[in-house]
Short mmCIF file of C-alpha atoms in Angstrom, two decimals:
data_model
loop_
_atom_site.label_atom_id
_atom_site.label_comp_id
_atom_site.label_asym_id
_atom_site.label_seq_id
_atom_site.Cartn_x
_atom_site.Cartn_y
_atom_site.Cartn_z
CA UNK A 21 1.74 -8.53 10.22
CA UNK A 22 -1.83 -9.10 9.06
CA UNK A 23 -1.15 -12.61 7.75
CA UNK A 24 0.21 -13.75 11.11
CA UNK A 25 -2.86 -12.28 12.81
CA UNK A 26 -5.09 -14.28 10.45
CA UNK A 27 -3.25 -17.48 11.32
CA UNK A 28 -3.38 -16.77 15.07
CA UNK A 29 -6.94 -15.44 15.36
CA UNK A 30 -8.80 -17.18 12.53
CA UNK A 31 -6.82 -20.43 12.72
CA UNK A 32 -6.42 -20.26 8.95
CA UNK A 33 -4.75 -23.26 7.33
CA UNK A 34 -4.25 -21.48 4.00
CA UNK A 35 -3.12 -17.84 3.80
CA UNK A 36 -2.44 -15.83 0.67
CA UNK A 37 -0.79 -12.42 0.51
CA UNK A 38 0.32 -9.98 -2.19
CA UNK A 39 2.31 -6.80 -2.61
CA UNK A 40 3.33 -4.73 -5.57
CA UNK A 41 7.01 -5.55 -4.96
CA UNK A 42 8.53 -9.02 -4.98
CA UNK A 43 11.11 -8.21 -2.28
CA UNK A 44 8.29 -7.27 0.12
CA UNK A 45 6.47 -10.54 -0.66
CA UNK A 46 9.65 -12.53 -0.06
CA UNK A 47 10.32 -10.75 3.21
CA UNK A 48 6.74 -11.32 4.35
CA UNK A 49 6.97 -15.05 3.61
CA UNK A 50 10.17 -15.35 5.64
CA UNK A 51 8.62 -13.35 8.49
CA UNK A 52 5.58 -15.63 8.61
CA UNK A 53 7.65 -18.83 8.57
CA UNK A 54 10.04 -17.49 11.20
CA UNK A 55 7.19 -16.67 13.59
CA UNK A 56 4.96 -19.74 13.29
CA UNK A 57 4.72 -22.00 16.30
CA UNK A 58 6.36 -25.39 15.65
CA UNK A 59 3.00 -27.20 15.78
CA UNK A 60 1.30 -24.93 13.21
CA UNK A 61 1.16 -25.95 9.55
CA UNK A 62 -0.07 -23.37 7.05
CA UNK A 63 -0.11 -23.36 3.26
CA UNK A 64 1.23 -20.03 2.00
CA UNK A 65 0.20 -18.60 -1.38
CA UNK A 66 1.86 -15.37 -2.46
CA UNK A 67 2.65 -13.23 -5.45
CA UNK A 68 3.80 -9.80 -6.52
CA UNK A 69 1.60 -7.62 -8.68
CA UNK A 70 -1.38 -5.31 -8.85
CA UNK A 71 -3.71 -5.52 -5.80
CA UNK A 72 -5.18 -9.08 -5.91
CA UNK A 73 -4.13 -9.91 -9.47
CA UNK A 74 -1.43 -12.41 -8.35
CA UNK A 75 -4.22 -14.56 -6.87
CA UNK A 76 -6.39 -14.54 -10.00
CA UNK A 77 -5.99 -18.30 -10.49
CA UNK A 78 -7.52 -19.02 -7.07
CA UNK A 79 -11.12 -18.67 -8.27
CA UNK A 80 -13.90 -19.22 -5.70
CA UNK A 81 -11.38 -20.33 -3.12
CA UNK A 82 -11.32 -17.76 -0.28
CA UNK A 83 -13.56 -17.25 2.73
CA UNK A 84 -12.03 -13.92 3.82
CA UNK A 85 -9.94 -11.36 1.96
CA UNK A 86 -8.42 -8.45 3.89
CA UNK A 87 -7.03 -5.33 2.28
CA UNK A 88 -5.42 -2.18 3.68
CA UNK A 89 -4.50 -0.17 0.60
CA UNK A 90 -3.12 3.36 0.22
CA UNK A 91 -5.45 6.17 -0.82
CA UNK A 92 -3.41 9.12 -2.08
CA UNK A 93 -2.27 9.10 -5.73
CA UNK A 94 1.33 10.24 -5.97
CA UNK A 95 1.56 13.53 -7.86
CA UNK A 96 3.35 13.52 -11.20
CA UNK A 97 6.16 15.53 -9.65
CA UNK A 98 6.42 13.22 -6.65
CA UNK A 99 9.10 10.60 -6.01
CA UNK A 100 8.02 7.38 -4.25
CA UNK A 101 11.58 7.12 -2.85
CA UNK A 102 11.40 10.55 -1.21
CA UNK A 103 10.26 10.68 2.43
CA UNK A 104 7.37 8.72 3.93
CA UNK A 105 5.10 7.59 1.08
CA UNK A 106 3.26 4.58 2.55
CA UNK A 107 -0.11 6.30 2.06
CA UNK A 108 0.46 6.90 -1.67
CA UNK A 109 0.30 4.80 -4.82
CA UNK A 110 1.83 5.42 -8.22
CA UNK A 111 0.01 3.13 -10.64
CA UNK A 112 -2.15 4.94 -13.20
CA UNK A 113 -5.44 3.11 -13.70
CA UNK A 114 -7.07 2.26 -17.01
CA UNK A 115 -10.29 0.84 -15.52
CA UNK A 116 -13.56 2.75 -15.35
CA UNK A 117 -13.82 4.15 -11.82
CA UNK A 118 -17.07 5.51 -10.33
CA UNK A 119 -17.10 9.24 -9.74
CA UNK A 120 -17.50 8.93 -5.96
CA UNK A 121 -14.44 6.65 -5.68
CA UNK A 122 -12.30 9.13 -7.61
CA UNK A 123 -13.72 12.07 -5.66
CA UNK A 124 -12.80 10.58 -2.28
CA UNK A 125 -9.56 8.84 -3.31
CA UNK A 126 -10.80 5.31 -2.60
CA UNK A 127 -10.05 3.95 -6.07
CA UNK A 128 -7.85 1.06 -4.95
CA UNK A 129 -10.44 -0.14 -2.43
CA UNK A 130 -13.04 -0.18 -5.22
CA UNK A 131 -10.72 -2.16 -7.50
CA UNK A 132 -9.88 -4.63 -4.72
CA UNK A 133 -13.58 -5.38 -4.29
CA UNK A 134 -13.97 -5.87 -8.04
CA UNK A 135 -10.97 -8.20 -8.22
CA UNK A 136 -12.02 -10.14 -5.11
CA UNK A 137 -15.47 -11.20 -6.31
CA UNK A 138 -14.48 -14.25 -8.45
CA UNK A 139 -12.04 -15.39 -5.74
CA UNK A 140 -14.63 -15.57 -2.95
CA UNK A 141 -16.77 -18.53 -2.04
CA UNK A 142 -20.50 -17.88 -1.66
CA UNK A 143 -20.95 -16.01 1.61
CA UNK A 144 -17.28 -14.99 1.61
CA UNK A 145 -16.34 -11.49 2.61
CA UNK A 146 -13.83 -8.73 1.98
CA UNK A 147 -12.63 -6.69 4.94
CA UNK A 148 -11.41 -3.26 3.82
CA UNK A 149 -9.53 -1.12 6.33
CA UNK A 150 -10.21 2.50 5.38
CA UNK A 151 -9.22 5.63 7.24
CA UNK A 152 -12.42 7.52 7.95
CA UNK A 153 -11.19 10.70 6.37
CA UNK A 154 -13.93 9.75 3.91
CA UNK A 155 -17.67 9.94 4.79
CA UNK A 156 -18.98 6.53 5.85
CA UNK A 157 -21.77 6.72 3.26
CA UNK A 158 -19.13 6.83 0.54
CA UNK A 159 -17.31 3.86 2.09
CA UNK A 160 -20.55 1.88 2.12
CA UNK A 161 -21.05 2.88 -1.53
CA UNK A 162 -17.98 0.79 -2.35
CA UNK A 163 -19.82 -2.40 -1.41
CA UNK A 164 -23.06 -1.34 -3.08
CA UNK A 165 -21.42 -0.43 -6.40
CA UNK A 166 -19.53 -3.73 -6.56
CA UNK A 167 -22.53 -5.95 -5.76
CA UNK A 168 -21.86 -6.86 -2.13
CA UNK A 169 -23.87 -6.43 1.05
CA UNK A 170 -21.85 -3.93 3.05
CA UNK A 171 -21.70 -2.81 6.67
CA UNK A 172 -19.23 -1.13 8.99
CA UNK A 173 -17.85 -4.01 11.04
CA UNK A 174 -15.62 -2.03 13.41
CA UNK A 175 -15.06 1.67 14.02
CA UNK A 176 -12.36 3.44 16.01
CA UNK A 177 -9.88 6.29 15.74
CA UNK A 178 -6.16 6.99 15.63
CA UNK A 179 -3.79 9.90 15.72
CA UNK A 180 -2.63 10.69 12.21
CA UNK A 181 0.70 8.99 11.57
CA UNK A 182 3.20 10.80 9.33
CA UNK A 183 0.90 13.82 9.77
CA UNK A 184 2.73 16.38 7.68
CA UNK A 185 2.98 14.06 4.68
CA UNK A 186 -0.48 12.47 4.93
CA UNK A 187 -2.54 15.52 5.85
CA UNK A 188 -0.53 17.54 3.35
CA UNK A 189 -1.26 14.95 0.67
CA UNK A 190 -4.99 15.11 1.31
CA UNK A 191 -4.89 18.90 1.43
CA UNK A 192 -3.20 19.01 -1.98
CA UNK A 193 -5.98 16.89 -3.48
CA UNK A 194 -8.63 19.03 -1.79
CA UNK A 195 -7.20 22.03 -3.62
CA UNK A 196 -7.77 20.08 -6.85
CA UNK A 197 -11.44 19.62 -6.00
CA UNK A 198 -11.40 16.22 -4.31
CA UNK A 199 -12.99 15.40 -0.98
CA UNK A 200 -13.54 17.27 1.27
CA UNK A 201 -11.82 14.98 3.74
CA UNK A 202 -12.58 14.67 7.46
CA UNK A 203 -10.10 15.13 10.28
CA UNK A 204 -10.72 15.92 13.95
CA UNK A 205 -8.87 17.17 17.02
CA UNK A 206 -7.44 14.03 18.61
CA UNK A 207 -8.80 15.04 22.03
CA UNK A 208 -12.38 15.01 20.68
CA UNK A 209 -11.92 11.54 19.22
CA UNK A 210 -10.43 10.20 22.44
CA UNK A 211 -13.39 11.52 24.41
CA UNK A 212 -15.97 10.22 21.91
CA UNK A 213 -14.64 6.67 21.72
CA UNK A 214 -13.62 6.30 25.38
CA UNK A 215 -14.80 3.00 26.85
CA UNK A 216 -16.39 1.83 23.60
CA UNK A 217 -15.32 -1.40 21.91
CA UNK A 218 -14.56 -1.32 18.20
CA UNK A 219 -17.50 -3.64 17.47
CA UNK A 220 -19.95 -1.60 19.54
CA UNK A 221 -18.76 1.52 17.75
CA UNK A 222 -19.12 -0.26 14.40
CA UNK A 223 -22.78 -1.00 15.12
CA UNK A 224 -23.45 2.72 15.60
CA UNK A 225 -20.79 4.15 13.30
CA UNK A 226 -23.13 6.42 11.33
CA UNK A 227 -24.56 7.90 14.53
CA UNK A 228 -21.05 8.50 15.91
CA UNK A 229 -19.99 10.17 12.68
CA UNK A 230 -23.06 12.42 12.85
CA UNK A 231 -22.25 13.33 16.48
CA UNK A 232 -18.71 14.26 15.44
CA UNK A 233 -19.85 16.43 12.51
CA UNK A 234 -19.56 19.72 14.42
CA UNK A 235 -15.87 18.95 15.06
CA UNK A 236 -14.94 18.01 11.48
CA UNK A 237 -12.09 19.89 9.88
CA UNK A 238 -11.02 19.60 6.27
CA UNK A 239 -7.53 18.46 5.32
CA UNK A 240 -6.64 22.05 4.48
CA UNK A 241 -7.78 23.24 7.92
CA UNK A 242 -6.15 20.24 9.62
CA UNK A 243 -2.79 21.09 8.05
CA UNK A 244 -3.00 24.64 9.42
CA UNK A 245 -3.91 23.37 12.88
CA UNK A 246 -1.18 20.71 12.76
CA UNK A 247 1.44 23.36 12.04
CA UNK A 248 0.06 25.38 14.94
CA UNK A 249 0.70 22.47 17.29
CA UNK A 250 -2.72 20.76 17.31
CA UNK A 251 -2.84 16.97 17.67
CA UNK A 252 -4.88 15.71 14.69
CA UNK A 253 -6.67 12.38 14.33
CA UNK A 254 -9.12 10.56 12.10
CA UNK A 255 -11.59 7.71 12.38
CA UNK A 256 -10.90 4.22 11.01
CA UNK A 257 -13.52 1.79 9.79
CA UNK A 258 -13.48 -1.80 8.59
CA UNK A 259 -15.92 -2.20 5.72
CA UNK A 260 -17.28 -5.74 5.58
CA UNK A 261 -18.46 -6.63 2.07
CA UNK A 262 -20.28 -9.97 1.90
CA UNK A 263 -20.70 -11.81 -1.41
#
């Protein structure tokens, strides 16, 4: 769990976490408490609700906020209880969303950055984990449009989990005019990133993306290749947005 990692790695003495569902928040709290070392004391702040909204009363109080939000809007005919839907979200938004964020299905990341600003101390930062199915320039635009200084902190790759559902979800939105989204043969990604640390790759993320451009396949193409037996992957970046 990300909160336990923050306690272990960052030595945080106060950790806050949210989820849309109260039962998930309750389970997370129990999991954290059950896995703390006896000598560790941490103040836990939690709440259920929309993105960071449950923490709205904690103005100017956080040094680091981490988010790993889903990207794919659930279709009107979809059922969140049907199959693997961890990459989808169902809430319809009333806020004004920039065109690029809608185009590349990064709306929730944009809103998280907007909601985080009043909660961060000066020099505080938001770390956004975003699957690099989206061009890095558009990911960096998230920080620029919300008034932060942004950079790609780490960069790596992974095989697509739940590939039929996730790639299929992106392909369906491509047909509607969104994207295009970037996938790659997993073997190409493994070769490209071999022996490279995530931080070293982050420092040259744009150059790596450019080198991979000849191997890019759209979600629609990736779905065809997946069904033909190809192992499909995508890049993953951590966007660091500094207040």
